[in-house]
Amino acid sequence: MSNSETVKMNVKSGAADKIKKSVKEGQVVLLSLNDGSNKYSNIAGSCAAGTRFQFVVLDKQDPDFSIKVENNAGFDLYTSPAEMQYLGNNLVVDEKNAAISLADDSGVIDAAMTVSENN
């Protein structure tokens, strides 16, 4: 997916409910890699490049995450150009067995996403 395309994400209700527990009104949510490649990653030196993602909750938008992600859950959601190379079309976030997953047309990208609060 290129940076110029509109990014759309379908957040299923179970996943939305789980994420909303960490998001207060007015906060921003980032779709961020969690593979050691950025300041929000809690994994150091991972071989999981592009296969691990997380939602990061912030009080204000990070200018490095400038790509708006339209979603049906009402989150003020953004991602960055670095993440875009790993994301395909028709993004879906779901919840199953208490785990949040991220998928696209090619299949599951990450079956165990986390939600972190970096306020």
mmCIF file with all atom_site columns, N, CA and C in Angstrom, residues 41-101:
data_model
loop_
_atom_site.group_PDB
_atom_site.id
_atom_site.type_symbol
_atom_site.label_atom_id
_atom_site.label_alt_id
_atom_site.label_comp_id
_atom_site.label_asym_id
_atom_site.label_entity_id
_atom_site.label_seq_id
_atom_site.pdbx_PDB_ins_code
_atom_site.Cartn_x
_atom_site.Cartn_y
_atom_site.Cartn_z
_atom_site.occupancy
_atom_site.B_iso_or_equiv
_atom_site.pdbx_formal_charge
_atom_site.auth_seq_id
_atom_site.auth_comp_id
_atom_site.auth_asym_id
_atom_site.auth_atom_id
_atom_site.pdbx_PDB_model_num
ATOM 1   N N  . SER A 1 41  ? 8.332   1.015   20.228 1.00 0.00 ? 41  SER A N  1
ATOM 2   C CA . SER A 1 41  ? 8.511   -0.432  20.305 1.00 0.00 ? 41  SER A CA 1
ATOM 3   C C  . SER A 1 41  ? 9.144   -0.821  21.631 1.00 0.00 ? 41  SER A C  1
ATOM 4   N N  . ASN A 1 42  ? 8.595   -1.862  22.234 1.00 0.00 ? 42  ASN A N  1
ATOM 5   C CA . ASN A 1 42  ? 9.172   -2.343  23.490 1.00 0.00 ? 42  ASN A CA 1
ATOM 6   C C  . ASN A 1 42  ? 9.973   -3.628  23.276 1.00 0.00 ? 42  ASN A C  1
ATOM 7   N N  . ILE A 1 43  ? 10.264  -3.917  22.027 1.00 0.00 ? 43  ILE A N  1
ATOM 8   C CA . ILE A 1 43  ? 11.067  -5.090  21.682 1.00 0.00 ? 43  ILE A CA 1
ATOM 9   C C  . ILE A 1 43  ? 12.393  -4.592  21.128 1.00 0.00 ? 43  ILE A C  1
ATOM 10  N N  . ALA A 1 44  ? 13.482  -5.051  21.679 1.00 0.00 ? 44  ALA A N  1
ATOM 11  C CA . ALA A 1 44  ? 14.802  -4.616  21.212 1.00 0.00 ? 44  ALA A CA 1
ATOM 12  C C  . ALA A 1 44  ? 15.420  -5.676  20.311 1.00 0.00 ? 44  ALA A C  1
ATOM 13  N N  . GLY A 1 45  ? 15.955  -5.236  19.185 1.00 0.00 ? 45  GLY A N  1
ATOM 14  C CA . GLY A 1 45  ? 16.696  -6.128  18.299 1.00 0.00 ? 45  GLY A CA 1
ATOM 15  C C  . GLY A 1 45  ? 15.932  -7.360  17.877 1.00 0.00 ? 45  GLY A C  1
ATOM 16  N N  . SER A 1 46  ? 14.752  -7.170  17.357 1.00 0.00 ? 46  SER A N  1
ATOM 17  C CA . SER A 1 46  ? 13.898  -8.298  17.003 1.00 0.00 ? 46  SER A CA 1
ATOM 18  C C  . SER A 1 46  ? 14.094  -8.721  15.556 1.00 0.00 ? 46  SER A C  1
ATOM 19  N N  . CYS A 1 47  ? 13.875  -9.980  15.298 1.00 0.00 ? 47  CYS A N  1
ATOM 20  C CA . CYS A 1 47  ? 13.879  -10.490 13.922 1.00 0.00 ? 47  CYS A CA 1
ATOM 21  C C  . CYS A 1 47  ? 12.465  -10.479 13.348 1.00 0.00 ? 47  CYS A C  1
ATOM 22  N N  . ALA A 1 48  ? 11.567  -9.790  14.024 1.00 0.00 ? 48  ALA A N  1
ATOM 23  C CA . ALA A 1 48  ? 10.161  -9.792  13.640 1.00 0.00 ? 48  ALA A CA 1
ATOM 24  C C  . ALA A 1 48  ? 9.801   -8.591  12.780 1.00 0.00 ? 48  ALA A C  1
ATOM 25  N N  . ALA A 1 49  ? 10.715  -8.080  11.990 1.00 0.00 ? 49  ALA A N  1
ATOM 26  C CA . ALA A 1 49  ? 10.477  -6.878  11.199 1.00 0.00 ? 49  ALA A CA 1
ATOM 27  C C  . ALA A 1 49  ? 9.195   -6.988  10.386 1.00 0.00 ? 49  ALA A C  1
ATOM 28  N N  . GLY A 1 50  ? 8.296   -6.051  10.632 1.00 0.00 ? 50  GLY A N  1
ATOM 29  C CA . GLY A 1 50  ? 7.061   -5.975  9.876  1.00 0.00 ? 50  GLY A CA 1
ATOM 30  C C  . GLY A 1 50  ? 5.992   -6.974  10.241 1.00 0.00 ? 50  GLY A C  1
ATOM 31  N N  . THR A 1 51  ? 6.232   -7.806  11.251 1.00 0.00 ? 51  THR A N  1
ATOM 32  C CA . THR A 1 51  ? 5.232   -8.814  11.606 1.00 0.00 ? 51  THR A CA 1
ATOM 33  C C  . THR A 1 51  ? 4.574   -8.555  12.955 1.00 0.00 ? 51  THR A C  1
ATOM 34  N N  . ARG A 1 52  ? 5.063   -7.561  13.689 1.00 0.00 ? 52  ARG A N  1
ATOM 35  C CA . ARG A 1 52  ? 4.485   -7.262  15.003 1.00 0.00 ? 52  ARG A CA 1
ATOM 36  C C  . ARG A 1 52  ? 4.028   -5.814  15.025 1.00 0.00 ? 52  ARG A C  1
ATOM 37  N N  . PHE A 1 53  ? 2.772   -5.630  15.412 1.00 0.00 ? 53  PHE A N  1
ATOM 38  C CA . PHE A 1 53  ? 2.179   -4.300  15.482 1.00 0.00 ? 53  PHE A CA 1
ATOM 39  C C  . PHE A 1 53  ? 1.574   -4.085  16.853 1.00 0.00 ? 53  PHE A C  1
ATOM 40  N N  . GLN A 1 54  ? 1.335   -2.808  17.164 1.00 0.00 ? 54  GLN A N  1
ATOM 41  C CA . GLN A 1 54  ? 0.673   -2.451  18.405 1.00 0.00 ? 54  GLN A CA 1
ATOM 42  C C  . GLN A 1 54  ? -0.134  -1.182  18.189 1.00 0.00 ? 54  GLN A C  1
ATOM 43  N N  . PHE A 1 55  ? -1.094  -0.969  19.067 1.00 0.00 ? 55  PHE A N  1
ATOM 44  C CA . PHE A 1 55  ? -1.775  0.310   19.144 1.00 0.00 ? 55  PHE A CA 1
ATOM 45  C C  . PHE A 1 55  ? -1.129  1.071   20.287 1.00 0.00 ? 55  PHE A C  1
ATOM 46  N N  . VAL A 1 56  ? -0.755  2.315   20.030 1.00 0.00 ? 56  VAL A N  1
ATOM 47  C CA . VAL A 1 56  ? -0.142  3.168   21.046 1.00 0.00 ? 56  VAL A CA 1
ATOM 48  C C  . VAL A 1 56  ? -1.088  4.334   21.288 1.00 0.00 ? 56  VAL A C  1
ATOM 49  N N  . VAL A 1 57  ? -1.446  4.566   22.542 1.00 0.00 ? 57  VAL A N  1
ATOM 50  C CA . VAL A 1 57  ? -2.373  5.631   22.912 1.00 0.00 ? 57  VAL A CA 1
ATOM 51  C C  . VAL A 1 57  ? -1.569  6.821   23.421 1.00 0.00 ? 57  VAL A C  1
ATOM 52  N N  . LEU A 1 58  ? -1.809  7.995   22.826 1.00 0.00 ? 58  LEU A N  1
ATOM 53  C CA . LEU A 1 58  ? -1.090  9.219   23.185 1.00 0.00 ? 58  LEU A CA 1
ATOM 54  C C  . LEU A 1 58  ? -2.071  10.340  23.508 1.00 0.00 ? 58  LEU A C  1
ATOM 55  N N  . ASP A 1 59  ? -1.590  11.319  24.268 1.00 0.00 ? 59  ASP A N  1
ATOM 56  C CA . ASP A 1 59  ? -2.409  12.496  24.557 1.00 0.00 ? 59  ASP A CA 1
ATOM 57  C C  . ASP A 1 59  ? -2.444  13.465  23.387 1.00 0.00 ? 59  ASP A C  1
ATOM 58  N N  . LYS A 1 60  ? -1.410  13.445  22.536 1.00 0.00 ? 60  LYS A N  1
ATOM 59  C CA . LYS A 1 60  ? -1.386  14.316  21.357 1.00 0.00 ? 60  LYS A CA 1
ATOM 60  C C  . LYS A 1 60  ? -0.741  13.574  20.200 1.00 0.00 ? 60  LYS A C  1
ATOM 61  N N  . GLN A 1 61  ? -1.046  14.023  18.998 1.00 0.00 ? 61  GLN A N  1
ATOM 62  C CA . GLN A 1 61  ? -0.551  13.351  17.803 1.00 0.00 ? 61  GLN A CA 1
ATOM 63  C C  . GLN A 1 61  ? 0.963   13.483  17.671 1.00 0.00 ? 61  GLN A C  1
ATOM 64  N N  . ASP A 1 62  ? 1.588   12.421  17.221 1.00 0.00 ? 62  ASP A N  1
ATOM 65  C CA . ASP A 1 62  ? 3.014   12.401  16.910 1.00 0.00 ? 62  ASP A CA 1
ATOM 66  C C  . ASP A 1 62  ? 3.150   12.765  15.431 1.00 0.00 ? 62  ASP A C  1
ATOM 67  N N  . PRO A 1 63  ? 3.894   13.838  15.102 1.00 0.00 ? 63  PRO A N  1
ATOM 68  C CA . PRO A 1 63  ? 4.012   14.250  13.699 1.00 0.00 ? 63  PRO A CA 1
ATOM 69  C C  . PRO A 1 63  ? 4.638   13.196  12.783 1.00 0.00 ? 63  PRO A C  1
ATOM 70  N N  . ASP A 1 64  ? 5.376   12.241  13.348 1.00 0.00 ? 64  ASP A N  1
ATOM 71  C CA . ASP A 1 64  ? 5.943   11.168  12.528 1.00 0.00 ? 64  ASP A CA 1
ATOM 72  C C  . ASP A 1 64  ? 4.863   10.203  12.037 1.00 0.00 ? 64  ASP A C  1
ATOM 73  N N  . PHE A 1 65  ? 3.724   10.205  12.704 1.00 0.00 ? 65  PHE A N  1
ATOM 74  C CA . PHE A 1 65  ? 2.598   9.338   12.341 1.00 0.00 ? 65  PHE A CA 1
ATOM 75  C C  . PHE A 1 65  ? 1.516   10.219  11.715 1.00 0.00 ? 65  PHE A C  1
ATOM 76  N N  . SER A 1 66  ? 1.717   10.547  10.453 1.00 0.00 ? 66  SER A N  1
ATOM 77  C CA . SER A 1 66  ? 0.905   11.564  9.782  1.00 0.00 ? 66  SER A CA 1
ATOM 78  C C  . SER A 1 66  ? -0.170  11.000  8.866  1.00 0.00 ? 66  SER A C  1
ATOM 79  N N  . ILE A 1 67  ? -0.238  9.699   8.716  1.00 0.00 ? 67  ILE A N  1
ATOM 80  C CA . ILE A 1 67  ? -1.203  9.091   7.792  1.00 0.00 ? 67  ILE A CA 1
ATOM 81  C C  . ILE A 1 67  ? -2.459  8.707   8.566  1.00 0.00 ? 67  ILE A C  1
ATOM 82  N N  . LYS A 1 68  ? -3.552  9.364   8.237  1.00 0.00 ? 68  LYS A N  1
ATOM 83  C CA . LYS A 1 68  ? -4.823  9.124   8.917  1.00 0.00 ? 68  LYS A CA 1
ATOM 84  C C  . LYS A 1 68  ? -5.375  7.761   8.513  1.00 0.00 ? 68  LYS A C  1
ATOM 85  N N  . VAL A 1 69  ? -5.850  7.012   9.502  1.00 0.00 ? 69  VAL A N  1
ATOM 86  C CA . VAL A 1 69  ? -6.468  5.713   9.253  1.00 0.00 ? 69  VAL A CA 1
ATOM 87  C C  . VAL A 1 69  ? -7.956  5.844   9.554  1.00 0.00 ? 69  VAL A C  1
ATOM 88  N N  . GLU A 1 70  ? -8.767  5.842   8.503  1.00 0.00 ? 70  GLU A N  1
ATOM 89  C CA . GLU A 1 70  ? -10.216 5.892   8.688  1.00 0.00 ? 70  GLU A CA 1
ATOM 90  C C  . GLU A 1 70  ? -10.665 4.566   9.278  1.00 0.00 ? 70  GLU A C  1
ATOM 91  N N  . ASN A 1 71  ? -11.550 4.651   10.278 1.00 0.00 ? 71  ASN A N  1
ATOM 92  C CA . ASN A 1 71  ? -12.007 3.420   10.918 1.00 0.00 ? 71  ASN A CA 1
ATOM 93  C C  . ASN A 1 71  ? -13.425 3.581   11.420 1.00 0.00 ? 71  ASN A C  1
ATOM 94  N N  . ASN A 1 72  ? -14.113 2.472   11.563 1.00 0.00 ? 72  ASN A N  1
ATOM 95  C CA . ASN A 1 72  ? -15.512 2.464   11.962 1.00 0.00 ? 72  ASN A CA 1
ATOM 96  C C  . ASN A 1 72  ? -15.705 2.511   13.475 1.00 0.00 ? 72  ASN A C  1
ATOM 97  N N  . ALA A 1 73  ? -14.619 2.514   14.251 1.00 0.00 ? 73  ALA A N  1
ATOM 98  C CA . ALA A 1 73  ? -14.723 2.506   15.714 1.00 0.00 ? 73  ALA A CA 1
ATOM 99  C C  . ALA A 1 73  ? -14.650 3.907   16.309 1.00 0.00 ? 73  ALA A C  1
ATOM 100 N N  . GLY A 1 74  ? -14.397 4.906   15.472 1.00 0.00 ? 74  GLY A N  1
ATOM 101 C CA . GLY A 1 74  ? -14.348 6.278   15.952 1.00 0.00 ? 74  GLY A CA 1
ATOM 102 C C  . GLY A 1 74  ? -13.029 6.691   16.580 1.00 0.00 ? 74  GLY A C  1
ATOM 103 N N  . PHE A 1 75  ? -11.974 5.903   16.400 1.00 0.00 ? 75  PHE A N  1
ATOM 104 C CA . PHE A 1 75  ? -10.670 6.263   16.947 1.00 0.00 ? 75  PHE A CA 1
ATOM 105 C C  . PHE A 1 75  ? -10.027 7.357   16.094 1.00 0.00 ? 75  PHE A C  1
ATOM 106 N N  . ASP A 1 76  ? -9.318  8.283   16.740 1.00 0.00 ? 76  ASP A N  1
ATOM 107 C CA . ASP A 1 76  ? -8.485  9.256   16.041 1.00 0.00 ? 76  ASP A CA 1
ATOM 108 C C  . ASP A 1 76  ? -7.170  8.525   15.793 1.00 0.00 ? 76  ASP A C  1
ATOM 109 N N  . LEU A 1 77  ? -7.094  7.809   14.677 1.00 0.00 ? 77  LEU A N  1
ATOM 110 C CA . LEU A 1 77  ? -6.073  6.793   14.437 1.00 0.00 ? 77  LEU A CA 1
ATOM 111 C C  . LEU A 1 77  ? -5.142  7.201   13.301 1.00 0.00 ? 77  LEU A C  1
ATOM 112 N N  . TYR A 1 78  ? -3.827  7.004   13.537 1.00 0.00 ? 78  TYR A N  1
ATOM 113 C CA . TYR A 1 78  ? -2.808  7.365   12.554 1.00 0.00 ? 78  TYR A CA 1
ATOM 114 C C  . TYR A 1 78  ? -1.757  6.259   12.459 1.00 0.00 ? 78  TYR A C  1
ATOM 115 N N  . THR A 1 79  ? -1.062  6.239   11.329 1.00 0.00 ? 79  THR A N  1
ATOM 116 C CA . THR A 1 79  ? 0.106   5.381   11.170 1.00 0.00 ? 79  THR A CA 1
ATOM 117 C C  . THR A 1 79  ? 1.183   6.188   10.461 1.00 0.00 ? 79  THR A C  1
ATOM 118 N N  . SER A 1 80  ? 2.342   5.584   10.236 1.00 0.00 ? 80  SER A N  1
ATOM 119 C CA . SER A 1 80  ? 3.445   6.319   9.607  1.00 0.00 ? 80  SER A CA 1
ATOM 120 C C  . SER A 1 80  ? 3.869   5.639   8.307  1.00 0.00 ? 80  SER A C  1
ATOM 121 N N  . PRO A 1 81  ? 4.645   6.349   7.494  1.00 0.00 ? 81  PRO A N  1
ATOM 122 C CA . PRO A 1 81  ? 5.140   5.742   6.256  1.00 0.00 ? 81  PRO A CA 1
ATOM 123 C C  . PRO A 1 81  ? 5.923   4.449   6.497  1.00 0.00 ? 81  PRO A C  1
ATOM 124 N N  . ALA A 1 82  ? 6.631   4.343   7.610  1.00 0.00 ? 82  ALA A N  1
ATOM 125 C CA . ALA A 1 82  ? 7.406   3.123   7.898  1.00 0.00 ? 82  ALA A CA 1
ATOM 126 C C  . ALA A 1 82  ? 6.502   1.902   8.034  1.00 0.00 ? 82  ALA A C  1
ATOM 127 N N  . GLU A 1 83  ? 5.316   2.088   8.598  1.00 0.00 ? 83  GLU A N  1
ATOM 128 C CA . GLU A 1 83  ? 4.375   0.979   8.769  1.00 0.00 ? 83  GLU A CA 1
ATOM 129 C C  . GLU A 1 83  ? 3.698   0.602   7.457  1.00 0.00 ? 83  GLU A C  1
ATOM 130 N N  . MET A 1 84  ? 3.514   1.576   6.582  1.00 0.00 ? 84  MET A N  1
ATOM 131 C CA . MET A 1 84  ? 2.741   1.356   5.357  1.00 0.00 ? 84  MET A CA 1
ATOM 132 C C  . MET A 1 84  ? 3.296   0.247   4.468  1.00 0.00 ? 84  MET A C  1
ATOM 133 N N  . GLN A 1 85  ? 4.612   0.055   4.476  1.00 0.00 ? 85  GLN A N  1
ATOM 134 C CA . GLN A 1 85  ? 5.194   -0.976  3.602  1.00 0.00 ? 85  GLN A CA 1
ATOM 135 C C  . GLN A 1 85  ? 4.765   -2.385  3.992  1.00 0.00 ? 85  GLN A C  1
ATOM 136 N N  . TYR A 1 86  ? 4.250   -2.544  5.215  1.00 0.00 ? 86  TYR A N  1
ATOM 137 C CA . TYR A 1 86  ? 3.842   -3.868  5.694  1.00 0.00 ? 86  TYR A CA 1
ATOM 138 C C  . TYR A 1 86  ? 2.329   -4.063  5.684  1.00 0.00 ? 86  TYR A C  1
ATOM 139 N N  . LEU A 1 87  ? 1.591   -3.033  5.262  1.00 0.00 ? 87  LEU A N  1
ATOM 140 C CA . LEU A 1 87  ? 0.131   -3.094  5.311  1.00 0.00 ? 87  LEU A CA 1
ATOM 141 C C  . LEU A 1 87  ? -0.448  -3.218  3.911  1.00 0.00 ? 87  LEU A C  1
ATOM 142 N N  . GLY A 1 88  ? -1.361  -4.158  3.738  1.00 0.00 ? 88  GLY A N  1
ATOM 143 C CA . GLY A 1 88  ? -2.038  -4.326  2.462  1.00 0.00 ? 88  GLY A CA 1
ATOM 144 C C  . GLY A 1 88  ? -3.403  -3.662  2.482  1.00 0.00 ? 88  GLY A C  1
ATOM 145 N N  . ASN A 1 89  ? -4.259  -4.084  1.592  1.00 0.00 ? 89  ASN A N  1
ATOM 146 C CA . ASN A 1 89  ? -5.608  -3.520  1.485  1.00 0.00 ? 89  ASN A CA 1
ATOM 147 C C  . ASN A 1 89  ? -6.579  -4.217  2.426  1.00 0.00 ? 89  ASN A C  1
ATOM 148 N N  . ASN A 1 90  ? -7.653  -3.513  2.739  1.00 0.00 ? 90  ASN A N  1
ATOM 149 C CA . ASN A 1 90  ? -8.747  -4.039  3.564  1.00 0.00 ? 90  ASN A CA 1
ATOM 150 C C  . ASN A 1 90  ? -8.270  -4.503  4.937  1.00 0.00 ? 90  ASN A C  1
ATOM 151 N N  . LEU A 1 91  ? -7.707  -3.576  5.695  1.00 0.00 ? 91  LEU A N  1
ATOM 152 C CA . LEU A 1 91  ? -7.240  -3.881  7.045  1.00 0.00 ? 91  LEU A CA 1
ATOM 153 C C  . LEU A 1 91  ? -8.414  -4.218  7.953  1.00 0.00 ? 91  LEU A C  1
ATOM 154 N N  . VAL A 1 92  ? -8.244  -5.258  8.743  1.00 0.00 ? 92  VAL A N  1
ATOM 155 C CA . VAL A 1 92  ? -9.270  -5.691  9.697  1.00 0.00 ? 92  VAL A CA 1
ATOM 156 C C  . VAL A 1 92  ? -8.594  -5.961  11.035 1.00 0.00 ? 92  VAL A C  1
ATOM 157 N N  . VAL A 1 93  ? -9.182  -5.385  12.090 1.00 0.00 ? 93  VAL A N  1
ATOM 158 C CA . VAL A 1 93  ? -8.723  -5.667  13.449 1.00 0.00 ? 93  VAL A CA 1
ATOM 159 C C  . VAL A 1 93  ? -9.833  -6.449  14.129 1.00 0.00 ? 93  VAL A C  1
ATOM 160 N N  . ASP A 1 94  ? -9.495  -7.585  14.700 1.00 0.00 ? 94  ASP A N  1
ATOM 161 C CA . ASP A 1 94  ? -10.487 -8.467  15.318 1.00 0.00 ? 94  ASP A CA 1
ATOM 162 C C  . ASP A 1 94  ? -9.985  -8.897  16.688 1.00 0.00 ? 94  ASP A C  1
ATOM 163 N N  . GLU A 1 95  ? -10.869 -9.486  17.456 1.00 0.00 ? 95  GLU A N  1
ATOM 164 C CA . GLU A 1 95  ? -10.522 -10.005 18.780 1.00 0.00 ? 95  GLU A CA 1
ATOM 165 C C  . GLU A 1 95  ? -10.999 -11.441 18.849 1.00 0.00 ? 95  GLU A C  1
ATOM 166 N N  . LYS A 1 96  ? -10.086 -12.319 19.264 1.00 0.00 ? 96  LYS A N  1
ATOM 167 C CA . LYS A 1 96  ? -10.429 -13.730 19.389 1.00 0.00 ? 96  LYS A CA 1
ATOM 168 C C  . LYS A 1 96  ? -9.594  -14.311 20.514 1.00 0.00 ? 96  LYS A C  1
ATOM 169 N N  . ASN A 1 97  ? -10.235 -15.041 21.402 1.00 0.00 ? 97  ASN A N  1
ATOM 170 C CA . ASN A 1 97  ? -9.534  -15.646 22.542 1.00 0.00 ? 97  ASN A CA 1
ATOM 171 C C  . ASN A 1 97  ? -8.720  -14.615 23.322 1.00 0.00 ? 97  ASN A C  1
ATOM 172 N N  . ALA A 1 98  ? -9.315  -13.437 23.533 1.00 0.00 ? 98  ALA A N  1
ATOM 173 C CA . ALA A 1 98  ? -8.714  -12.334 24.301 1.00 0.00 ? 98  ALA A CA 1
ATOM 174 C C  . ALA A 1 98  ? -7.496  -11.708 23.629 1.00 0.00 ? 98  ALA A C  1
ATOM 175 N N  . ALA A 1 99  ? -7.242  -12.023 22.360 1.00 0.00 ? 99  ALA A N  1
ATOM 176 C CA . ALA A 1 99  ? -6.113  -11.436 21.631 1.00 0.00 ? 99  ALA A CA 1
ATOM 177 C C  . ALA A 1 99  ? -6.638  -10.572 20.489 1.00 0.00 ? 99  ALA A C  1
ATOM 178 N N  . ILE A 1 100 ? -5.934  -9.479  20.225 1.00 0.00 ? 100 ILE A N  1
ATOM 179 C CA . ILE A 1 100 ? -6.287  -8.587  19.122 1.00 0.00 ? 100 ILE A CA 1
ATOM 180 C C  . ILE A 1 100 ? -5.421  -8.959  17.922 1.00 0.00 ? 100 ILE A C  1
ATOM 181 N N  . SER A 1 101 ? -6.063  -9.100  16.759 1.00 0.00 ? 101 SER A N  1
ATOM 182 C CA . SER A 1 101 ? -5.316  -9.452  15.549 1.00 0.00 ? 101 SER A CA 1
ATOM 183 C C  . SER A 1 101 ? -5.476  -8.377  14.483 1.00 0.00 ? 101 SER A C  1
#
